[in-house]
Amino acid sequence: MSYTIDGWELVIGLEVHAQVTSQAKLFSGAATAFGAAPNSQVSFVDAGMPGMLPVINGECVAQAVRTGLGLNAEIHLWSRFDRKNYFYADLPQGYQISQFAHPIVGKGEVEITLADGSTKTIGITRLHLEQDAGKSLHDQHAAKSFIDLNRSGVALMEIVSEPDMRSPEEAGAYLTKLRQIMRYLGTCDGNMDEGSLRADVNVSVRKPGEGFRTRCEVKNVNSIRFVMQAVEAEARRQIEVWESGGTVEQETRLFDTGRGVTRSMRSKEDAHDYRYFPDPDLPPLVFTQDFVDGLKAGLPELPDARRARYVAMGLSPYDAHVLTLEKDTAVFFEEVAQGRDAKLAANWVTGDYFAALNRLKRDVSDSPVSARHLGRLLDLIADGTISGKIAKDVFEIMLEADEDPAAIVESRGLKQVKDTGAIEAAADAVLAANADKVAEFRSGKDKLFGFFIGQVMKAMQGKGNPALVNEVLKAKLQG
Amino acid sequence: MLTELTVAGALKALKSGETNAVELAEAHLRAIEALNPRLNAYVTLHAEQTLDAARESDARKQRGALEGIPLGLKDLFCTEGVRTTAGSKILGNFVPPYESTVTAKLKAAGAVSLGKLNLDEFAMGSTNSNSAHGPTINPWSSDNRKLVPGGSSGASAAAVAARLAPGTMATDTGGSIRQPAAFCGVAGIKPTYGRVSRWGIIAYASSLDQAGPMARTVEDCAILLREMAGHDPKDSTSADVPVPDFATACGRSVKGMRIGVPAEYRLEGLSPEIARVWDQGLEWLKEAGAEIVPISLPHTKHALATYYIVAPAEASSNLARYDGVRYGLRVAGQGDGLNDLYERSRAAGFGAEVQRRILIGTYVLSAGYYEAYYLKAQKLRALIRRDFEQAWESCDAILTPATPTAAFALDDQPSDPVTMYLNDVFTITANLAGIPGISVPAGLSAEGLPLGLQILGRPFEEESLFAAGAALERAANFTAKPGMVA
Amino acid sequence: MSLDAETVKRVARLARLRVEENEIPGLQAELNGILGWVEQLQSVDTEGVEPLAGGNPGGASLPWREDRVSDGGKVDEVLANAPDREGDYFGVPKVVE
Ligand SMILES: [Mg+2]
Ligand SMILES: [Zn+2]
């Protein structure tokens, strides 16, 4: 069943602005770090001073190519920078340098995974490099706005999708996937709180089977949750307009996160006319297929490939999906699973370990337990040193101080008892104390076997080797 | 007289100890003091700074290639700590916290700045009368007839002609070095696009702008260009090619050089004086052993129209940064705060010609007109370049007049912009094609005003221009001096 | 193509140049003069001609800079020429989005 609202189908496309991970800006040597003092990361180029000229940062080019490869997209060996001309307080040159006519990356695609486990392919129209603008602060002064140019000139990748999404969930999954790919690649940190990833959401609605109707663009939505909310809010607004006999006007809107509605941006009486033309300060951007191949060879394993590998290792598709969402998690899991039973490792990581992270409000990059120690805990279970049940107790102790589990087991005397004599003694005591139950068992009440196991384990404070306890009891009860 | 020394002559005199940098600077500062009030060539002077630099130069043990040479700078070069105006009100009292690559290189070579020279606002003009600082007067003027020095580097040419500097730095977007050089009887070269860094030079039209020197001899231009030129990693259009010793080329023979004569430059209505000087120049080169070959540059006739689309388009974008926010003039807005501030500041800060070109440029790039105007002009530009590429198959350099007329009177200026634009008809193709061009004084008009010839060459073959230019110079033996001279 | 008064106003607005009503006819005439003159280009056959954008003869491509922080940290120089410096910011009349 496809997603509809009151019989209307949604058509969604995203333009995502992703900040390129780089030390310096796209066309200057000023730093890109977040949160610096105002105007402290500004070169004369970024401030649009007279006579200043841009020179491109090669790493930003490489990052765009890596991202293009990660999106299975065409890489253009020849591309060009154009000027997008408009006046704005935080646009120092009076134009943004962008790639309008000839982007560095062309058509590509990504596969998204939905909650029901199904997948869908979303087309990528293009990816191009451009400069970010500065920042206007409106709340510092009653009558003035303040301009900080630290962001001016920071490299952005604008990634434009095809209008292939049909529900808020798909839009959210698409943005999640883009973010995941770029974080794996190390080309964008995906930090939406810091504005490293922003989405312009294009939404229209239609009756199933129709062509496209007018779309509206909801600008600068800065979280995945808000993207999903904005899609739904804007779709509902448009449906209301159509159903009340009106016409949706093509326009740019903003999402009011407080009220959960979109509103029109202040009227654009001078309809934008960006007068794009090739930037005469910048000859074409040209590189070789060898350069692309070199970057390709150096790419890390991407989430889709990793997930497939995990499934081949015996994990469920769900566990494989969960473990590959974040690269840090996958790396952690692999260290735990290295040379061990992958399924057991996955159960521990997605089970007790994730639960602990949740409870402690920590994450993998700030893990309370090292992957090495968690792996050794699994070894102790596998070689019978401790039972799975004791392992849970050991794990709790490990959360407090990331100690070697073997040392914990040793110092606290949690080692499994494999001494048959000790087990026999404990079993004899239990059988003697429960002569009535022994009789019942022998008269056919097999179910009581579990009771005897429990009693023996309890007597041995959980340290009895389960297989031996089982064996000893079986012999004694049948004897 | 120290102000009569050429750059080469001054270098010799400095080396022999006949004079020193302070004496040279003082002589020029005195000349400026005497004559500048009438010429209005320098718009910013900093005598103390000049003398300090001269003293430092005299004290320097490691001598640079231009050690102690005083130079004037077109006020389009950003100079650290010295007001830079581009001849416009919009820059207000802008004091750059940085130094252009060209002027930094000259300084490093030991040159001493005399001050900043007038120009047409943002280098837009052919008369040097579109300036917030008022017009510069051609030193060839007579008491009752004030002449324009040409433009936009009019003051850079006038200062050299009037002996207010042995050499000056200028820029050329459509002829702004070569046309005023011809009007003032001095030499000037626009190098190949990419030869000289544009970093720190206030942009007019980025794909056409190129800086070059002006001086009284071809050899001086060669000496200065060598110090200005070279690859600059701060300018993405700067060419990474070796810089030869251009001065050596001035002594090179033109024997066997093939000089092209473009049929299309014999414009209808070309003044007989200009035609005569042109023929004379061809004769001189022939006598020096060159071979004269007829060539065709069929798209030349559309070069001006092409230029007046491309240059304003780029300018409309380059000049968008002058908005009263980060530097320069700000006129407080009313009502719609920021947009009104922009509109008032820009209307008050830019002169009429600059506003006209911004409007034209905005229009030809705007939706619906881009293809018809801007894209069409880019295609014409490709054809103009192709014309030259074909010409180089049969010739090594091209000789043309530098200007269609001699200098005209300040109050005789055509009021119609299009007629005014015709001044650049011979020079503009070099900017569109990116090739080098030199202007050399070749004779006098009946009225006794200088006339110049232009030599165009292959990309990065400035040496051919210096060789042919020096040959012309020797033959022409241009010794006339303007009336207003230090 | 010839410009009407409305277009002159629209272009001036795009260029952020304040033009008084009484200046429009003069500007209109001048601009139309220039545009009428450049109209000559339409007569040239440019079929199949690749447009030429940059100034470099013989073609050129972008040189690359290395990814190293080599600039910034000069807030006073950046703000030195500001008509309205507000602390370490540039001040402008309040912008409403
Ligand atoms: Mg967008
Ligand atoms: Zn964008």
mmCIF file of N, CA and C in Angstrom, chain B residues 92-138:
data_model
loop_
_atom_site.group_PDB
_atom_site.id
_atom_site.type_symbol
_atom_site.label_atom_id
_atom_site.label_comp_id
_atom_site.label_asym_id
_atom_site.label_seq_id
_atom_site.Cartn_x
_atom_site.Cartn_y
_atom_site.Cartn_z
ATOM 1 N N GLY B 92 35.130 55.386 -1.056
ATOM 2 C CA GLY B 92 35.293 56.255 0.106
ATOM 3 C C GLY B 92 36.765 56.433 0.410
ATOM 4 N N ASN B 93 37.124 56.220 1.657
ATOM 5 C CA ASN B 93 38.536 56.325 2.039
ATOM 6 C C ASN B 93 39.133 54.947 2.234
ATOM 7 N N PHE B 94 38.874 54.074 1.306
ATOM 8 C CA PHE B 94 39.335 52.688 1.449
ATOM 9 C C PHE B 94 40.856 52.632 1.513
ATOM 10 N N VAL B 95 41.343 52.038 2.588
ATOM 11 C CA VAL B 95 42.784 51.832 2.752
ATOM 12 C C VAL B 95 43.027 50.327 2.812
ATOM 13 N N PRO B 96 43.559 49.757 1.743
ATOM 14 C CA PRO B 96 43.700 48.293 1.716
ATOM 15 C C PRO B 96 44.682 47.811 2.791
ATOM 16 N N PRO B 97 44.338 46.749 3.473
ATOM 17 C CA PRO B 97 45.306 46.135 4.391
ATOM 18 C C PRO B 97 46.200 45.127 3.646
ATOM 19 N N TYR B 98 46.331 45.280 2.354
ATOM 20 C CA TYR B 98 47.133 44.342 1.562
ATOM 21 C C TYR B 98 47.707 45.071 0.347
ATOM 22 N N GLU B 99 48.721 44.455 -0.240
ATOM 23 C CA GLU B 99 49.449 45.048 -1.364
ATOM 24 C C GLU B 99 49.281 44.156 -2.591
ATOM 25 N N SER B 100 48.966 44.738 -3.729
ATOM 26 C CA SER B 100 48.795 43.929 -4.938
ATOM 27 C C SER B 100 50.098 43.192 -5.256
ATOM 28 N N THR B 101 49.957 42.059 -5.930
ATOM 29 C CA THR B 101 51.148 41.283 -6.288
ATOM 30 C C THR B 101 52.119 42.116 -7.120
ATOM 31 N N VAL B 102 51.590 42.847 -8.110
ATOM 32 C CA VAL B 102 52.466 43.625 -8.991
ATOM 33 C C VAL B 102 53.251 44.661 -8.193
ATOM 34 N N THR B 103 52.557 45.454 -7.365
ATOM 35 C CA THR B 103 53.276 46.511 -6.650
ATOM 36 C C THR B 103 54.200 45.913 -5.589
ATOM 37 N N ALA B 104 53.819 44.776 -5.038
ATOM 38 C CA ALA B 104 54.701 44.114 -4.074
ATOM 39 C C ALA B 104 55.981 43.646 -4.759
ATOM 40 N N LYS B 105 55.841 43.145 -5.979
ATOM 41 C CA LYS B 105 57.027 42.690 -6.723
ATOM 42 C C LYS B 105 57.943 43.868 -7.060
ATOM 43 N N LEU B 106 57.339 44.978 -7.442
ATOM 44 C CA LEU B 106 58.142 46.161 -7.772
ATOM 45 C C LEU B 106 58.899 46.642 -6.544
ATOM 46 N N LYS B 107 58.185 46.687 -5.427
ATOM 47 C CA LYS B 107 58.820 47.083 -4.160
ATOM 48 C C LYS B 107 59.985 46.164 -3.857
ATOM 49 N N ALA B 108 59.729 44.860 -4.013
ATOM 50 C CA ALA B 108 60.777 43.885 -3.706
ATOM 51 C C ALA B 108 61.981 44.074 -4.618
ATOM 52 N N ALA B 109 61.723 44.607 -5.829
ATOM 53 C CA ALA B 109 62.832 44.838 -6.761
ATOM 54 C C ALA B 109 63.533 46.158 -6.471
ATOM 55 N N GLY B 110 63.045 46.883 -5.466
ATOM 56 C CA GLY B 110 63.721 48.111 -5.059
ATOM 57 C C GLY B 110 63.074 49.398 -5.545
ATOM 58 N N ALA B 111 61.965 49.296 -6.294
ATOM 59 C CA ALA B 111 61.313 50.502 -6.820
ATOM 60 C C ALA B 111 60.690 51.309 -5.678
ATOM 61 N N VAL B 112 60.545 52.594 -5.908
ATOM 62 C CA VAL B 112 60.028 53.523 -4.907
ATOM 63 C C VAL B 112 58.743 54.150 -5.454
ATOM 64 N N SER B 113 57.656 54.052 -4.701
ATOM 65 C CA SER B 113 56.392 54.594 -5.201
ATOM 66 C C SER B 113 56.314 56.097 -4.985
ATOM 67 N N LEU B 114 55.936 56.805 -6.062
ATOM 68 C CA LEU B 114 55.766 58.262 -5.963
ATOM 69 C C LEU B 114 54.354 58.624 -5.532
ATOM 70 N N GLY B 115 53.402 57.738 -5.795
ATOM 71 C CA GLY B 115 52.021 58.029 -5.434
ATOM 72 C C GLY B 115 51.061 57.325 -6.382
ATOM 73 N N LYS B 116 49.786 57.644 -6.207
ATOM 74 C CA LYS B 116 48.735 56.959 -6.964
ATOM 75 C C LYS B 116 48.195 57.879 -8.055
ATOM 76 N N LEU B 117 47.974 57.290 -9.221
ATOM 77 C CA LEU B 117 47.604 58.062 -10.406
ATOM 78 C C LEU B 117 46.137 57.956 -10.756
ATOM 79 N N ASN B 118 45.624 59.066 -11.228
ATOM 80 C CA ASN B 118 44.229 59.183 -11.645
ATOM 81 C C ASN B 118 43.880 58.162 -12.739
ATOM 82 N N LEU B 119 42.596 57.986 -12.949
ATOM 83 C CA LEU B 119 42.110 57.035 -13.961
ATOM 84 C C LEU B 119 40.626 57.268 -14.164
ATOM 85 N N ASP B 120 40.106 56.739 -15.254
ATOM 86 C CA ASP B 120 38.650 56.715 -15.392
ATOM 87 C C ASP B 120 38.112 55.762 -14.342
ATOM 88 N N GLU B 121 36.997 56.122 -13.750
ATOM 89 C CA GLU B 121 36.429 55.353 -12.649
ATOM 90 C C GLU B 121 36.352 53.858 -12.991
ATOM 91 N N PHE B 122 36.950 53.037 -12.143
ATOM 92 C CA PHE B 122 36.989 51.584 -12.352
ATOM 93 C C PHE B 122 37.538 51.222 -13.731
ATOM 94 N N ALA B 123 38.377 52.094 -14.274
ATOM 95 C CA ALA B 123 39.021 51.855 -15.574
ATOM 96 C C ALA B 123 38.038 51.874 -16.739
ATOM 97 N N MET B 124 36.876 52.497 -16.525
ATOM 98 C CA MET B 124 35.874 52.545 -17.592
ATOM 99 C C MET B 124 35.911 53.891 -18.283
ATOM 100 N N GLY B 125 36.635 53.949 -19.396
ATOM 101 C CA GLY B 125 36.649 55.190 -20.149
ATOM 102 C C GLY B 125 37.890 55.304 -20.996
ATOM 103 N N SER B 126 37.875 56.282 -21.896
ATOM 104 C CA SER B 126 38.978 56.468 -22.834
ATOM 105 C C SER B 126 39.503 57.890 -22.775
ATOM 106 N N THR B 127 39.190 58.622 -21.715
ATOM 107 C CA THR B 127 39.581 60.035 -21.649
ATOM 108 C C THR B 127 40.166 60.439 -20.298
ATOM 109 N N ASN B 128 40.029 59.603 -19.317
ATOM 110 C CA ASN B 128 40.380 59.942 -17.935
ATOM 111 C C ASN B 128 39.557 61.117 -17.419
ATOM 112 N N SER B 129 38.395 61.379 -18.044
ATOM 113 C CA SER B 129 37.534 62.419 -17.459
ATOM 114 C C SER B 129 36.413 61.848 -16.617
ATOM 115 N N ASN B 130 36.213 60.508 -16.658
ATOM 116 C CA ASN B 130 35.216 59.895 -15.761
ATOM 117 C C ASN B 130 35.888 59.541 -14.447
ATOM 118 N N SER B 131 36.283 60.530 -13.705
ATOM 119 C CA SER B 131 36.947 60.230 -12.434
ATOM 120 C C SER B 131 36.369 61.073 -11.319
ATOM 121 N N ALA B 132 36.235 60.466 -10.171
ATOM 122 C CA ALA B 132 35.767 61.210 -9.003
ATOM 123 C C ALA B 132 36.766 62.298 -8.621
ATOM 124 N N HIS B 133 37.995 62.166 -9.109
ATOM 125 C CA HIS B 133 39.013 63.167 -8.781
ATOM 126 C C HIS B 133 39.101 64.259 -9.838
ATOM 127 N N GLY B 134 38.193 64.272 -10.797
ATOM 128 C CA GLY B 134 38.258 65.240 -11.876
ATOM 129 C C GLY B 134 39.180 64.752 -12.982
ATOM 130 N N PRO B 135 39.141 65.409 -14.151
ATOM 131 C CA PRO B 135 39.916 64.923 -15.303
ATOM 132 C C PRO B 135 41.411 65.170 -15.146
ATOM 133 N N THR B 136 42.182 64.278 -15.755
ATOM 134 C CA THR B 136 43.616 64.518 -15.914
ATOM 135 C C THR B 136 43.800 65.209 -17.262
ATOM 136 N N ILE B 137 44.753 66.128 -17.316
ATOM 137 C CA ILE B 137 44.982 66.878 -18.551
ATOM 138 C C ILE B 137 46.202 66.308 -19.271
ATOM 139 N N ASN B 138 46.074 66.208 -20.580
ATOM 140 C CA ASN B 138 47.194 65.737 -21.402
ATOM 141 C C ASN B 138 48.269 66.824 -21.432
#
